[in-house]
Every structure is written in C-alpha cells, then in structure tokens.
CSV table of C-alpha atoms in Angstrom, one decimal:
chain,number,residue,atom,x,y,z
K,22,MET,CA,3.2,25.1,24.3
K,23,LEU,CA,6.7,23.8,24.3
K,24,ALA,CA,6.1,22.3,27.7
K,25,ASN,CA,3.4,20.0,26.2
K,26,ARG,CA,3.7,16.5,24.9
K,27,TYR,CA,2.1,15.7,21.6
K,28,MET,CA,1.0,12.8,19.5
K,29,VAL,CA,-0.3,12.2,16.0
K,30,ALA,CA,-4.0,13.3,16.3
K,31,GLY,CA,-5.4,9.9,15.5
K,32,ARG,CA,-5.5,6.8,13.2
K,33,ASP,CA,-7.0,8.9,10.4
K,34,VAL,CA,-3.9,11.0,10.1
K,35,VAL,CA,-1.6,8.9,8.0
K,36,SER,CA,1.9,9.6,6.5
K,37,GLU,CA,4.5,8.3,4.2
K,38,THR,CA,8.1,9.2,3.5
K,39,PHE,CA,9.7,9.8,0.1
K,40,ASP,CA,13.5,10.3,0.0
K,41,GLY,CA,13.2,12.3,3.2
K,42,ASP,CA,10.1,14.2,2.1
K,43,ILE,CA,7.0,13.5,4.2
K,44,VAL,CA,3.4,13.5,2.9
K,45,VAL,CA,0.6,13.5,5.4
K,46,LEU,CA,-3.1,12.8,4.6
K,47,ASP,CA,-5.9,13.5,6.9
K,48,LEU,CA,-8.4,10.8,5.8
K,49,ASN,CA,-11.4,12.7,7.3
K,50,SER,CA,-10.7,16.1,5.8
K,51,GLY,CA,-9.1,14.8,2.6
K,52,LYS,CA,-6.3,17.4,3.1
K,53,TYR,CA,-2.7,16.5,2.1
K,54,PHE,CA,0.3,18.1,3.9
K,55,SER,CA,4.0,18.4,3.3
K,56,PHE,CA,6.8,20.1,5.1
K,57,THR,CA,10.1,21.9,4.7
K,58,ASP,CA,13.2,20.0,5.6
K,59,ALA,CA,13.2,21.2,9.2
K,60,GLY,CA,9.5,20.6,9.3
K,61,CYS,CA,10.0,17.0,8.2
K,62,ALA,CA,12.5,16.4,11.0
K,63,LEU,CA,10.2,17.9,13.5
K,64,TRP,CA,7.2,15.9,12.3
K,65,GLU,CA,9.3,12.6,12.6
K,66,ALA,CA,10.3,13.5,16.1
K,67,LEU,CA,6.8,14.5,17.2
K,68,ALA,CA,5.2,11.5,15.6
K,69,ALA,CA,7.6,9.3,17.4
K,70,GLY,CA,6.5,10.8,20.7
K,71,ALA,CA,9.6,13.0,21.4
K,72,PRO,CA,9.3,15.6,24.2
K,73,SER,CA,8.7,19.0,22.7
K,74,ASP,CA,11.1,20.7,25.0
K,75,MET,CA,13.9,18.8,23.2
K,76,LEU,CA,13.0,20.0,19.8
K,77,LEU,CA,15.3,23.0,19.8
K,78,PRO,CA,18.8,21.5,20.0
K,79,ALA,CA,21.9,23.7,19.9
K,80,GLY,CA,22.7,24.8,16.3
K,81,ALA,CA,19.1,24.4,15.0
K,82,GLY,CA,18.3,26.9,12.3
K,83,TYR,CA,15.1,28.1,13.9
K,84,SER,CA,14.0,30.0,17.1
K,85,ALA,CA,11.7,29.0,19.9
K,86,THR,CA,9.1,31.3,18.4
K,87,GLU,CA,9.4,29.6,14.9
K,88,LEU,CA,9.1,26.2,16.5
K,89,GLN,CA,6.0,27.3,18.4
K,90,ARG,CA,4.4,28.7,15.3
K,91,PHE,CA,5.0,25.4,13.6
K,92,LEU,CA,3.4,23.5,16.4
K,93,GLU,CA,0.5,25.8,16.3
K,94,LYS,CA,-0.1,25.1,12.7
K,95,LEU,CA,0.0,21.3,13.3
K,96,LEU,CA,-2.5,21.7,16.1
K,97,GLU,CA,-4.7,24.1,14.0
K,98,HIS,CA,-4.9,21.5,11.2
K,99,GLN,CA,-5.6,18.8,13.8
K,100,LEU,CA,-2.6,16.7,12.8
K,101,LEU,CA,-1.3,16.7,16.4
K,102,ALA,CA,-3.1,16.4,19.7
K,103,VAL,CA,-1.8,17.2,23.2
K,104,ARG,CA,-1.2,14.0,25.2
K,105,ASN,CA,-1.4,13.8,28.9
K,106,ASP,CA,0.8,10.9,29.8
K,107,ALA,CA,4.4,11.7,30.8
K,108,THR,CA,6.1,9.0,28.9
K,109,ASP,CA,8.8,10.2,26.6
K,110,THR,CA,10.4,8.6,23.7
K,111,ALA,CA,13.9,9.4,22.8
K,112,LEU,CA,14.6,11.7,20.0
K,113,PRO,CA,15.3,10.0,16.7
K,114,GLU,CA,19.1,9.6,16.5
K,115,GLU,CA,19.6,11.7,13.5
K,116,PHE,CA,17.2,14.5,14.6
K,117,ALA,CA,19.8,17.0,15.8
K,118,GLU,CA,21.9,16.5,12.7
K,119,LYS,CA,18.8,17.0,10.4
K,120,VAL,CA,17.7,20.3,12.0
K,121,ARG,CA,21.3,21.6,12.0
K,122,SER,CA,21.7,20.9,8.3
K,123,ALA,CA,18.2,22.0,7.4
K,124,LYS,CA,18.1,24.8,4.8
K,125,GLU,CA,14.6,26.0,5.5
K,126,LYS,CA,12.6,27.1,8.6
K,127,PRO,CA,10.0,24.7,10.0
K,128,ASP,CA,6.9,25.1,7.9
K,129,MET,CA,4.1,23.1,6.3
K,130,PHE,CA,2.1,23.2,3.1
K,131,VAL,CA,-1.5,22.4,2.8
K,132,PHE,CA,-3.0,20.9,-0.4
K,133,ASP,CA,-6.7,21.2,0.1
K,134,ASP,CA,-8.1,21.6,-3.4
K,135,LEU,CA,-9.8,18.2,-2.9
K,136,ALA,CA,-10.6,18.7,0.8
K,137,ASP,CA,-13.5,21.0,0.0
K,138,LEU,CA,-14.9,18.4,-2.2
K,139,PHE,CA,-14.7,15.7,0.4
K,140,LYS,CA,-16.5,17.9,2.9
K,141,ALA,CA,-19.1,19.3,0.5
K,142,ASP,CA,-22.7,19.4,1.5
K,143,PRO,CA,-23.9,17.5,-1.5
K,144,ILE,CA,-27.6,18.3,-1.0
K,145,HIS,CA,-27.2,22.0,-1.3
K,146,ASP,CA,-23.9,22.6,-3.0
K,147,VAL,CA,-23.6,20.2,-5.8
K,148,GLU,CA,-22.8,21.5,-9.2
K,149,GLU,CA,-25.3,19.6,-11.4
K,150,PRO,CA,-23.3,19.2,-14.7
K,151,ALA,CA,-20.3,18.0,-12.8
K,152,GLY,CA,-22.1,16.2,-10.0
K,153,TRP,CA,-21.3,15.7,-6.4
K,154,PRO,CA,-18.9,16.3,-4.8
K,155,VAL,CA,-18.1,19.2,-7.1
K,156,LEU,CA,-19.1,22.4,-5.4
K,157,LYS,CA,-21.1,25.2,-6.9
K,158,GLU,CA,-19.1,28.3,-7.4
K,159,GLY,CA,-19.9,31.5,-5.5
N,30,MET,CA,-36.8,0.5,12.5
N,31,LEU,CA,-33.4,0.8,10.9
N,32,VAL,CA,-34.4,2.5,7.7
N,33,GLY,CA,-36.9,5.4,7.6
N,34,VAL,CA,-39.5,5.9,4.9
N,35,VAL,CA,-40.7,9.3,3.6
N,36,GLY,CA,-44.1,10.0,2.1
N,37,ASP,CA,-43.3,8.9,-1.4
N,38,SER,CA,-42.1,5.4,0.0
N,39,ALA,CA,-38.4,6.2,-0.7
N,40,PRO,CA,-36.4,4.9,2.3
N,41,VAL,CA,-34.4,7.5,4.2
N,42,VAL,CA,-30.9,6.5,5.3
N,43,SER,CA,-28.0,8.0,7.4
N,44,THR,CA,-24.6,6.8,8.5
N,45,GLY,CA,-26.2,4.7,11.2
N,46,THR,CA,-28.6,2.9,8.9
N,47,ILE,CA,-26.7,2.7,5.6
N,48,ALA,CA,-25.3,-0.8,6.2
N,49,ALA,CA,-28.8,-2.2,6.8
N,50,TYR,CA,-30.1,-0.5,3.7
N,51,ALA,CA,-27.3,-1.7,1.6
N,52,ARG,CA,-27.8,-5.3,2.7
N,53,SER,CA,-31.5,-5.0,1.9
N,54,VAL,CA,-30.7,-3.7,-1.6
N,55,LEU,CA,-28.4,-6.6,-2.3
N,56,GLU,CA,-30.9,-9.2,-1.1
N,57,ARG,CA,-33.8,-7.7,-3.0
N,58,ALA,CA,-31.9,-7.3,-6.3
N,59,GLY,CA,-30.5,-10.8,-6.0
N,60,SER,CA,-34.0,-12.3,-5.9
N,61,LEU,CA,-35.0,-10.7,-9.2
N,62,PRO,CA,-35.5,-13.1,-12.1
N,63,ARG,CA,-32.5,-13.9,-14.2
N,64,ASN,CA,-33.2,-13.4,-17.9
N,65,ASP,CA,-30.9,-14.2,-20.8
N,66,ALA,CA,-32.1,-11.1,-22.7
N,67,ARG,CA,-30.7,-8.9,-20.0
N,68,ARG,CA,-27.6,-10.9,-19.2
N,69,ALA,CA,-24.1,-10.0,-20.4
N,70,ARG,CA,-20.6,-11.4,-19.5
N,71,VAL,CA,-17.6,-9.2,-19.2
N,72,ARG,CA,-14.2,-10.7,-18.8
N,73,LEU,CA,-11.6,-8.3,-17.2
N,74,PRO,CA,-8.2,-9.2,-15.7
N,75,GLY,CA,-8.9,-11.4,-12.8
N,76,LEU,CA,-12.6,-10.8,-12.9
N,77,SER,CA,-15.5,-12.4,-14.8
N,78,ILE,CA,-18.7,-10.3,-14.4
N,79,GLU,CA,-22.2,-11.4,-15.1
N,80,VAL,CA,-24.3,-8.2,-15.6
N,81,HIS,CA,-28.1,-8.2,-15.4
N,82,SER,CA,-29.1,-4.8,-16.7
N,83,PHE,CA,-32.7,-3.5,-16.7
N,84,ASP,CA,-31.4,-0.3,-18.3
N,85,ALA,CA,-30.8,-0.3,-22.0
N,86,ALA,CA,-28.3,2.5,-22.1
N,87,MET,CA,-26.2,1.0,-19.3
N,88,ALA,CA,-26.4,-2.4,-21.0
N,89,GLU,CA,-25.0,-0.8,-24.2
N,90,ALA,CA,-22.2,0.9,-22.2
N,91,VAL,CA,-21.2,-2.3,-20.5
N,92,THR,CA,-21.0,-4.0,-23.9
N,93,ARG,CA,-19.1,-1.3,-25.7
N,94,ASN,CA,-16.8,0.5,-23.3
N,95,PHE,CA,-14.7,-2.3,-21.8
N,96,LEU,CA,-11.5,-3.8,-23.1
N,97,PRO,CA,-12.3,-7.5,-22.3
N,98,VAL,CA,-9.6,-10.1,-21.8
N,99,SER,CA,-9.1,-12.2,-24.9
N,100,GLY,CA,-7.5,-15.5,-24.3
N,101,THR,CA,-5.9,-16.5,-21.0
N,102,ASP,CA,-6.7,-14.4,-18.0
N,103,PRO,CA,-3.4,-12.9,-16.8
N,104,LEU,CA,-4.7,-13.0,-13.1
N,105,SER,CA,-6.6,-15.7,-11.1
N,106,THR,CA,-10.2,-15.2,-12.0
N,107,GLU,CA,-12.9,-14.4,-9.5
N,108,GLU,CA,-16.6,-14.1,-10.3
N,109,MET,CA,-19.0,-11.1,-9.7
N,110,GLU,CA,-22.7,-10.7,-10.3
N,111,ILE,CA,-24.0,-7.2,-10.8
N,112,TRP,CA,-27.5,-6.0,-11.1
N,113,ILE,CA,-28.4,-2.6,-12.8
N,114,VAL,CA,-31.9,-1.9,-11.7
N,115,HIS,CA,-34.3,1.0,-11.2
N,116,GLY,CA,-37.6,1.9,-9.5
N,117,GLU,CA,-39.8,0.9,-12.4
N,118,VAL,CA,-38.6,-2.7,-12.4
N,119,PRO,CA,-41.2,-4.8,-10.5
N,120,ASP,CA,-40.0,-6.1,-7.1
N,121,SER,CA,-36.8,-3.9,-7.5
N,122,PRO,CA,-35.3,-2.3,-4.4
N,123,VAL,CA,-36.2,1.3,-4.0
N,124,ALA,CA,-33.5,4.0,-4.3
N,125,ALA,CA,-33.2,5.7,-0.8
N,126,ARG,CA,-32.6,9.3,0.0
N,127,TRP,CA,-29.9,10.5,2.3
N,128,SER,CA,-31.5,12.0,5.5
N,129,ARG,CA,-31.5,15.8,5.2
N,130,GLY,CA,-30.7,16.3,8.8
N,131,ALA,CA,-27.7,14.1,8.8
N,132,PRO,CA,-24.2,15.0,7.5
N,133,TYR,CA,-22.7,12.9,4.7
N,134,ALA,CA,-19.0,12.4,5.7
N,135,PRO,CA,-17.6,10.0,3.1
N,136,HIS,CA,-14.9,8.6,5.3
N,137,ALA,CA,-17.3,8.0,8.2
N,138,VAL,CA,-19.9,6.4,5.8
N,139,ALA,CA,-17.2,4.1,4.3
N,140,GLN,CA,-16.1,3.0,7.9
N,141,ALA,CA,-19.7,2.2,8.9
N,142,LEU,CA,-20.1,0.1,5.8
N,143,ASP,CA,-16.8,-1.6,6.2
N,144,MET,CA,-17.8,-2.8,9.7
N,145,ALA,CA,-20.6,-4.8,7.9
N,146,GLY,CA,-18.3,-5.9,5.2
N,147,LEU,CA,-20.1,-3.8,2.6
N,148,ARG,CA,-19.4,-0.9,0.2
N,149,ALA,CA,-21.6,1.8,-1.2
N,150,GLU,CA,-21.5,5.1,-3.0
N,151,TYR,CA,-24.4,7.6,-3.2
N,152,TYR,CA,-24.9,10.4,-5.7
N,153,PHE,CA,-27.3,12.9,-4.1
N,154,ASP,CA,-28.9,14.6,-7.1
N,155,LEU,CA,-30.3,11.5,-8.5
N,156,ASP,CA,-30.5,9.2,-5.4
N,157,HIS,CA,-28.2,7.0,-7.4
N,158,TRP,CA,-26.5,4.1,-5.6
N,159,HIS,CA,-23.7,1.7,-6.1
N,160,VAL,CA,-23.9,-1.1,-3.4
N,161,CYS,CA,-21.5,-4.1,-3.2
N,162,ASP,CA,-20.7,-7.0,-1.0
N,163,PRO,CA,-17.1,-7.7,-2.1
N,164,SER,CA,-16.7,-10.9,-0.1
N,165,GLN,CA,-19.8,-12.4,-1.9
N,166,GLY,CA,-19.1,-10.9,-5.3
N,167,THR,CA,-22.5,-9.4,-5.5
N,168,ALA,CA,-23.3,-5.7,-6.5
N,169,VAL,CA,-26.2,-3.5,-7.4
N,170,GLN,CA,-26.4,-0.2,-9.3
N,171,LEU,CA,-29.7,1.2,-8.3
N,172,MET,CA,-31.5,4.2,-9.9
N,173,ARG,CA,-34.8,6.0,-9.4
N,174,GLY,CA,-35.9,5.2,-12.9
N,175,PRO,CA,-34.5,4.2,-16.4
N,176,GLU,CA,-31.4,6.2,-17.5
N,177,ALA,CA,-31.5,8.1,-14.1
N,178,TYR,CA,-27.7,7.8,-13.7
N,179,PRO,CA,-25.0,10.6,-13.6
N,180,PRO,CA,-23.8,11.7,-16.9
N,181,TRP,CA,-20.3,10.2,-16.4
N,182,GLU,CA,-21.6,6.8,-15.6
N,183,THR,CA,-21.6,5.3,-19.1
N,184,GLY,CA,-18.0,6.4,-20.0
N,185,ALA,CA,-16.6,4.1,-17.2
N,186,PRO,CA,-19.4,1.7,-16.3
N,187,LEU,CA,-19.3,-0.2,-13.1
N,188,ARG,CA,-16.3,1.7,-11.9
N,189,PRO,CA,-16.9,1.6,-8.1
N,190,PHE,CA,-17.5,-2.1,-8.2
N,191,LEU,CA,-14.2,-2.7,-10.0
N,192,HIS,CA,-12.5,-0.3,-7.5
N,193,TRP,CA,-13.8,-2.1,-4.5
N,194,HIS,CA,-13.1,-5.6,-6.0
N,195,TYR,CA,-9.5,-4.9,-6.9
N,196,ALA,CA,-8.8,-2.9,-3.7
N,197,ARG,CA,-9.9,-6.1,-1.7
N,198,ARG,CA,-7.3,-8.0,-3.7
N,199,GLY,CA,-4.5,-5.6,-3.0
N,200,MET,CA,-4.7,-4.0,-6.5
N,201,ARG,CA,-6.0,-0.7,-7.5
N,202,LEU,CA,-7.9,1.3,-10.1
N,203,ALA,CA,-5.6,4.3,-10.9
N,204,HIS,CA,-6.7,7.5,-12.5
N,205,ALA,CA,-3.7,7.5,-14.9
N,206,GLY,CA,-2.7,7.2,-18.5
N,207,THR,CA,-0.3,4.7,-20.0
N,208,LEU,CA,2.1,4.5,-22.9
N,209,GLY,CA,4.4,1.7,-23.8
N,210,VAL,CA,6.7,0.0,-26.3
N,211,GLY,CA,7.0,-3.7,-26.6
N,212,GLY,CA,5.1,-4.4,-23.4
N,213,LYS,CA,7.2,-2.0,-21.3
N,214,GLY,CA,5.7,1.4,-20.4
N,215,VAL,CA,5.1,4.3,-18.3
N,216,LEU,CA,2.3,5.5,-16.0
N,217,MET,CA,1.3,9.2,-16.4
N,218,ALA,CA,-0.6,10.9,-13.6
N,219,GLY,CA,-1.8,14.5,-13.3
N,220,ALA,CA,-4.8,16.7,-12.8
N,221,GLY,CA,-7.2,17.7,-15.6
N,222,GLY,CA,-5.5,20.0,-18.0
N,223,SER,CA,-2.1,18.5,-17.5
N,224,GLY,CA,-2.0,17.1,-21.0
N,225,LYS,CA,-2.2,13.4,-19.9
N,226,SER,CA,-5.0,12.3,-22.2
N,227,GLY,CA,-3.7,14.3,-25.3
N,228,THR,CA,-0.3,12.6,-24.7
N,229,VAL,CA,-1.8,9.1,-24.6
N,230,ILE,CA,-3.6,9.8,-27.8
N,231,ALA,CA,-0.5,11.3,-29.4
N,232,GLY,CA,1.4,8.2,-28.5
N,233,LEU,CA,-1.3,5.9,-29.9
N,234,LEU,CA,-1.4,7.8,-33.2
N,235,ASN,CA,2.4,7.5,-33.5
N,236,GLY,CA,3.0,3.9,-32.9
N,237,LEU,CA,3.1,3.6,-29.1
N,238,GLN,CA,1.0,1.1,-27.1
N,239,SER,CA,-1.4,1.9,-24.3
N,240,VAL,CA,-3.6,0.0,-21.9
N,241,GLY,CA,-5.8,3.0,-21.4
N,242,ASP,CA,-6.3,6.5,-20.2
N,243,ASP,CA,-8.3,7.8,-17.3
N,244,TYR,CA,-8.6,4.4,-15.4
N,245,VAL,CA,-6.3,1.4,-15.6
N,246,LEU,CA,-5.8,-1.5,-13.2
N,247,LEU,CA,-2.4,-1.5,-11.3
N,248,ASN,CA,-1.0,-4.6,-9.7
N,249,ALA,CA,2.2,-4.2,-7.7
N,250,ASP,CA,3.7,-7.7,-7.2
N,251,ARG,CA,7.3,-8.3,-8.1
N,252,GLU,CA,6.8,-6.0,-11.0
N,253,ILE,CA,4.4,-3.1,-11.3
N,254,THR,CA,1.9,-4.0,-14.1
N,255,ALA,CA,-0.9,-2.0,-15.7
N,256,TYR,CA,-3.9,-3.8,-17.2
N,257,PRO,CA,-6.5,-2.5,-19.5
N,258,LEU,CA,-10.1,-2.1,-18.4
N,259,TYR,CA,-11.9,0.7,-20.3
N,260,ALA,CA,-11.8,1.4,-24.0
N,261,THR,CA,-13.0,5.0,-23.6
N,262,LEU,CA,-10.8,8.0,-24.5
N,263,LYS,CA,-11.7,11.6,-24.2
N,264,GLN,CA,-10.3,14.8,-25.6
N,265,ASP,CA,-11.4,18.5,-25.4
N,266,PRO,CA,-12.2,20.1,-28.8
N,267,VAL,CA,-8.9,22.0,-29.0
N,268,GLY,CA,-6.8,18.9,-28.4
N,269,TYR,CA,-9.1,16.9,-30.8
N,270,LYS,CA,-8.3,19.3,-33.6
N,271,ARG,CA,-4.6,19.6,-32.8
N,272,LEU,CA,-4.3,15.8,-32.9
N,273,GLY,CA,-6.2,15.7,-36.2
N,274,LEU,CA,-8.9,13.6,-34.8
N,275,ASP,CA,-11.6,15.8,-36.4
N,276,ARG,CA,-10.3,14.4,-39.8
N,277,ARG,CA,-10.0,10.8,-38.6
N,278,LEU,CA,-13.2,10.2,-36.6
N,279,PRO,CA,-16.9,10.7,-37.4
N,280,ALA,CA,-18.4,13.8,-36.0
N,281,GLY,CA,-20.3,13.2,-32.7
N,282,SER,CA,-21.8,15.1,-29.9
N,283,LEU,CA,-19.7,16.2,-26.9
N,284,ASN,CA,-20.0,14.4,-23.5
N,285,TRP,CA,-21.1,15.9,-20.2
N,286,GLN,CA,-17.6,17.5,-19.8
N,287,GLY,CA,-17.8,19.2,-23.2
N,288,LYS,CA,-15.2,16.6,-24.6
N,289,HIS,CA,-15.2,14.3,-27.5
N,290,GLN,CA,-15.5,10.7,-26.4
N,291,PHE,CA,-14.4,7.7,-28.5
N,292,LEU,CA,-12.9,4.3,-28.3
N,293,ILE,CA,-9.2,3.3,-28.2
N,294,GLY,CA,-9.7,1.0,-31.1
N,295,GLN,CA,-10.6,4.0,-33.3
N,296,VAL,CA,-7.2,5.6,-32.9
N,297,ALA,CA,-4.9,2.7,-32.1
N,298,PRO,CA,-3.5,1.0,-35.3
N,299,ARG,CA,-2.7,-2.2,-33.3
N,300,ALA,CA,-4.5,-4.2,-30.7
N,301,VAL,CA,-4.3,-3.1,-27.1
N,302,PRO,CA,-1.7,-5.3,-25.2
N,303,SER,CA,-2.9,-7.4,-22.4
N,304,SER,CA,-0.6,-5.6,-20.0
N,305,LEU,CA,2.3,-3.1,-19.7
N,306,ARG,CA,5.2,-3.6,-17.3
N,307,ILE,CA,5.5,-0.1,-15.8
N,308,GLY,CA,9.1,1.3,-15.5
N,309,ALA,CA,8.5,4.9,-14.5
N,310,LEU,CA,5.9,7.3,-13.3
N,311,LEU,CA,5.6,10.5,-15.3
N,312,VAL,CA,3.9,13.7,-14.2
N,313,PRO,CA,2.9,15.5,-17.4
N,314,ALA,CA,2.7,19.3,-17.7
N,315,VAL,CA,1.9,21.4,-20.8
N,316,GLY,CA,5.2,22.9,-21.6
N,317,LYS,CA,6.2,26.2,-23.2
N,318,ALA,CA,9.2,24.9,-25.1
N,319,SER,CA,8.9,23.4,-28.6
N,320,ARG,CA,10.5,20.1,-27.6
N,321,THR,CA,9.6,17.6,-24.9
N,322,THR,CA,11.8,17.2,-21.9
N,323,ILE,CA,11.8,14.5,-19.2
N,324,ALA,CA,13.6,15.3,-15.9
N,325,PRO,CA,13.5,13.8,-12.4
N,326,VAL,CA,10.8,15.0,-10.1
N,327,PRO,CA,10.6,14.5,-6.3
N,328,ARG,CA,8.8,11.3,-5.4
N,329,ALA,CA,6.5,13.1,-3.0
N,330,GLU,CA,5.3,15.3,-5.9
N,331,ALA,CA,4.8,12.4,-8.2
N,332,MET,CA,2.9,10.6,-5.4
N,333,MET,CA,0.6,13.5,-4.9
N,334,ALA,CA,-0.2,13.6,-8.7
N,335,LEU,CA,-1.0,9.9,-8.8
N,336,ALA,CA,-2.8,9.6,-5.4
N,337,ALA,CA,-4.9,12.8,-5.1
N,338,SER,CA,-7.3,12.3,-7.9
N,339,SER,CA,-7.2,8.5,-7.8
N,340,ILE,CA,-8.3,8.5,-4.2
N,341,HIS,CA,-10.7,11.4,-4.6
N,342,GLN,CA,-12.5,9.8,-7.5
N,343,MET,CA,-13.0,6.4,-5.9
N,344,PRO,CA,-15.3,5.8,-3.0
N,345,GLY,CA,-13.8,4.5,0.3
N,346,GLU,CA,-10.5,2.6,0.7
N,347,ARG,CA,-8.7,5.9,1.3
N,348,GLU,CA,-6.0,4.6,3.6
N,349,SER,CA,-5.2,1.6,1.6
N,350,GLY,CA,-5.2,3.8,-1.5
N,351,PHE,CA,-2.7,6.2,0.1
N,352,ARG,CA,-0.5,3.3,1.1
N,353,PHE,CA,-0.7,1.7,-2.4
N,354,PHE,CA,0.0,4.9,-4.4
N,355,SER,CA,2.9,5.8,-2.0
N,356,MET,CA,4.4,2.4,-2.6
N,357,ILE,CA,4.1,2.9,-6.4
N,358,ALA,CA,5.9,6.3,-6.1
N,359,GLN,CA,8.5,4.7,-3.8
N,360,ARG,CA,9.3,1.9,-6.3
N,361,LEU,CA,9.3,3.6,-9.6
N,362,PRO,CA,11.6,6.3,-10.8
N,363,CYS,CA,9.6,9.5,-11.0
N,364,PHE,CA,9.9,12.2,-13.7
N,365,ARG,CA,8.3,15.4,-14.9
N,366,LEU,CA,7.3,15.4,-18.5
N,367,ASP,CA,7.2,18.8,-20.0
N,368,LEU,CA,5.3,18.5,-23.2
N,369,GLY,CA,6.5,19.9,-26.6
N,370,ARG,CA,4.1,21.2,-29.1
N,371,GLU,CA,4.0,18.5,-31.8
N,372,PRO,CA,2.2,15.2,-31.1
N,373,ALA,CA,4.8,13.2,-33.1
N,374,GLU,CA,7.7,14.8,-31.3
N,375,ILE,CA,6.1,14.1,-27.9
N,376,ALA,CA,5.5,10.5,-28.9
N,377,ASP,CA,9.1,10.1,-30.2
N,378,ALA,CA,10.5,11.6,-26.9
N,379,ILE,CA,8.4,9.2,-24.8
N,380,GLY,CA,9.2,6.2,-27.0
N,381,ASP,CA,12.9,7.0,-26.7
N,382,PHE,CA,12.5,7.3,-22.9
N,383,ILE,CA,10.8,3.9,-22.6
N,384,GLY,CA,13.5,2.4,-24.8
N,385,ARG,CA,16.1,3.7,-22.4
N,386,LEU,CA,14.2,2.3,-19.4
N,387,SER,CA,14.3,-1.2,-21.0
N,388,ARG,CA,18.1,-1.3,-21.2
C-alpha cells in the first residue's frame, strides 16, 4: 500500500482549510470528514500528489502501520484513489515539520448524520410527517 | 420518447429525462392565462417576484410570510415569474412520478439539470415539484392537486426558487438565525435543539434586532451582510412557555413539527431592519450554567454548524454552498455561545458582545 501513488478520488471530493484544520465534503455521499493534526498534514501531501513512500519522514510521530491504516480509511471512504502514472510531486515544504510536531496520530473523523439522508431511498423510506429525505426509523 | 407515461397519465421521469420534463413544465405553465385575481407581487432584496398562484393556501402564505423590502432595494433588482399550479388547473402541466426502477441521487440529478441550465426539486410522497430556469427568471411549483404540498411549504414559501436565484448571483440562503444592535449583528448556526430559535426570540423580546431565524439571505462582498426574507418564527411548546409567548400571543394550533409558528412582527417591538452587517459567527448550545458565555471555537467546527444544514436543506448547488459557507467561516471570528437560563440575561450577553464587536 505504501508503494502506491494516490490522488483525490474525483471532482466530487472537495476540501477547505480553516487555521490548519481541514474539512472534506464528498458531494455524492454528503459525508463530511475532518482529521487529526497528523492526518491534516498527510491529507495535504496526498492531495498534492506526494509519493506515499515519502510520508514517513524521520521523527514522525506515527509508524508505518499507523500510516497504512490511515490510508486504508481514506480509500475505504473513497476520498483517495490509486493513480497509475509515475509522476511525483514534491512533498509540501512544511510537511516534515508538521508531522514531527503533530500531537496526534493520523486519523480521520466522519460526520455522516446527513449522509444517510442524502442517500435515502425516498420512495420506500420516507418519514411522512417530516418528509423526504428523512428516513423512517427502524 | 424522453418522458414516459404511466396508466394514469402521470409522466415518469428519471435522471436521464428530468431536464426534458423540467423544460416542458416551464413551457406549459408559462402559457397559462395571467389573471389579476391570482397575481401577487413580492419585493425581496434584489428580487422582485410576480407570483401566479392557483392554490389559495399558498397564495396566502406568499402574502403573509415574507418580509418585503420597503423603500429602496439594497441590491440590484432582478425579476422572477413564478407559477403555483396543480393538476386540477385546466392546461396545467402534470406532476410527474419518479421512475421506481431508477435511483434518485440528488447530486447526480442536480448535475443533469445543471447541464441544461435548469434546477428542480422533487418530493416523492406527493409528486411535488419545484422547477426553475434561473437564467430566464421563470419557475413553477407543481402539485398533484390543490393544497397537495409538503407541510413545511407554507412556512417558507418559494424557498428553493430563492435558493437557486441567489446562488446564481453568488449569494446564499443560509439556515441561520440573526441578532443585532444598531445594524451590526451576529449569525447563529446550529442543528435543531441547539437553542438558536429561542435565542433569536429572546433577543427580539429584549430589545435586539433580527433579520430572521431559520432562513436569511447572506451576501459576502466587502462586508458580510444578512438580509431578511421570511417573517416566520417557530418555537417548541417548552420554549414558547419559557419565553412567555403563551401570555403574549393568541393561542393557535401547532405546525407539522409540533411547534408554534408565528410572525416576527408579533414579538419584535420595532421594525425589522433592512439588513445587518455580520461581525461574528456564533454556534449556540444549550448550556448548563446559569449565565451565558461566549468563547472562541475552531473555524472548522463553526463552518460545519453553518454549512451542514444549510447545504442539506437546499437542493443542488452543493459545491458552491460548501465554498460559500467556508468563506464565511474563514472571514468571520467564530465563537461558541453557551446559553444561560434566563432569556433577558442571554439577550444582554449577546447585546454586550455585539457592542464589543462594533468597537
């Protein structure tokens, strides 16, 4: 997995940065995502096209296993996709410093309260008093 | 054949045919006779709407539930013509059904419509449609029959049309409340149950200004400005009693959410201002302390509070909404508002906070 190269999964995965915190929205699923401090640094590097085998610099506060688990989560939620071209982009200049000073392991948080509503099957699952796309309970 | 027809003559549409159907609805409604008895004019910031309603209840809601511009329009005015029609109106378009074999993926549907320059929203249970051509300024609310609209429709009438119109112009309908002092104010964003609506009403009852709760228009030019659109306020029975509204307002039935619904003019001692210059974004939370506190909150958290429900409640325009609300959270200072117990104390705390913003 660390030998692969990655890219943001598509135009429907959009992100914004707020004082170093990153929020990602998958326009299709309606899910929002945020990251720990190490996760933010890694997302920035991955989104910029950095080679994944350079994402574990000396002094990083996470192991190869923890990095791999983080990549697996990004792939599982379809925020990243494997790319086949061999072109590499240099790591963002401040990447190594960010991961060395990070206080948290790489991880992500999923806010999907609304995602189920976006994806509801409105013909069968609508809650009549509230209306589509509010799902029926149970 | 682009649009299928089922046995009862209702067209059947899917993602592949929705644009053709939407275009046919607009053309057919636009050819209906214009009659002064059904015509109403609503003047909102930057938008003058001529409404032709064939539904009495919707016509009443349009007349009652807006806060129209009085005097000079604060924005450059554009025109829109809206038809509110149903299946019993002769020569009306027919409300289509969504194909039961086809998925309804809102983002994909919005993209298919966008390629044709159109917008539409569909409510399954009633085959209820909002269809709009933003570039032409024409729109249709289409129902199976009279009063066959979702129960929330009258509280904020024409909402999808306003959303699409203002989004095209780089502005945005926001699911947020507002409070202000002397024309300067704050935006409050949070999920249901956060205390947002009760805070707006507490402020109004204690001398603060507001340009609305639930849905306001945001413009983000040199300054971030909120404009009033809807006069409707809502409050659950517990909050209604806590705020003393049961003694102030006439008794009425509860709305579809089990909430009291009333108009801002019934609780605001002064006229609603034409706008508020927004100086901060607050994320309210029902607190456990007796006194209200206001402390900085991460911008990402404030953005999520503002964007999640605003984007979710409005059809289409998801990416532009995400960018717009992100920009609001990046430009404004963001705070958490932990609400005290007493409405007057809450209003005083927010009034003092706004006063400090102005200095």
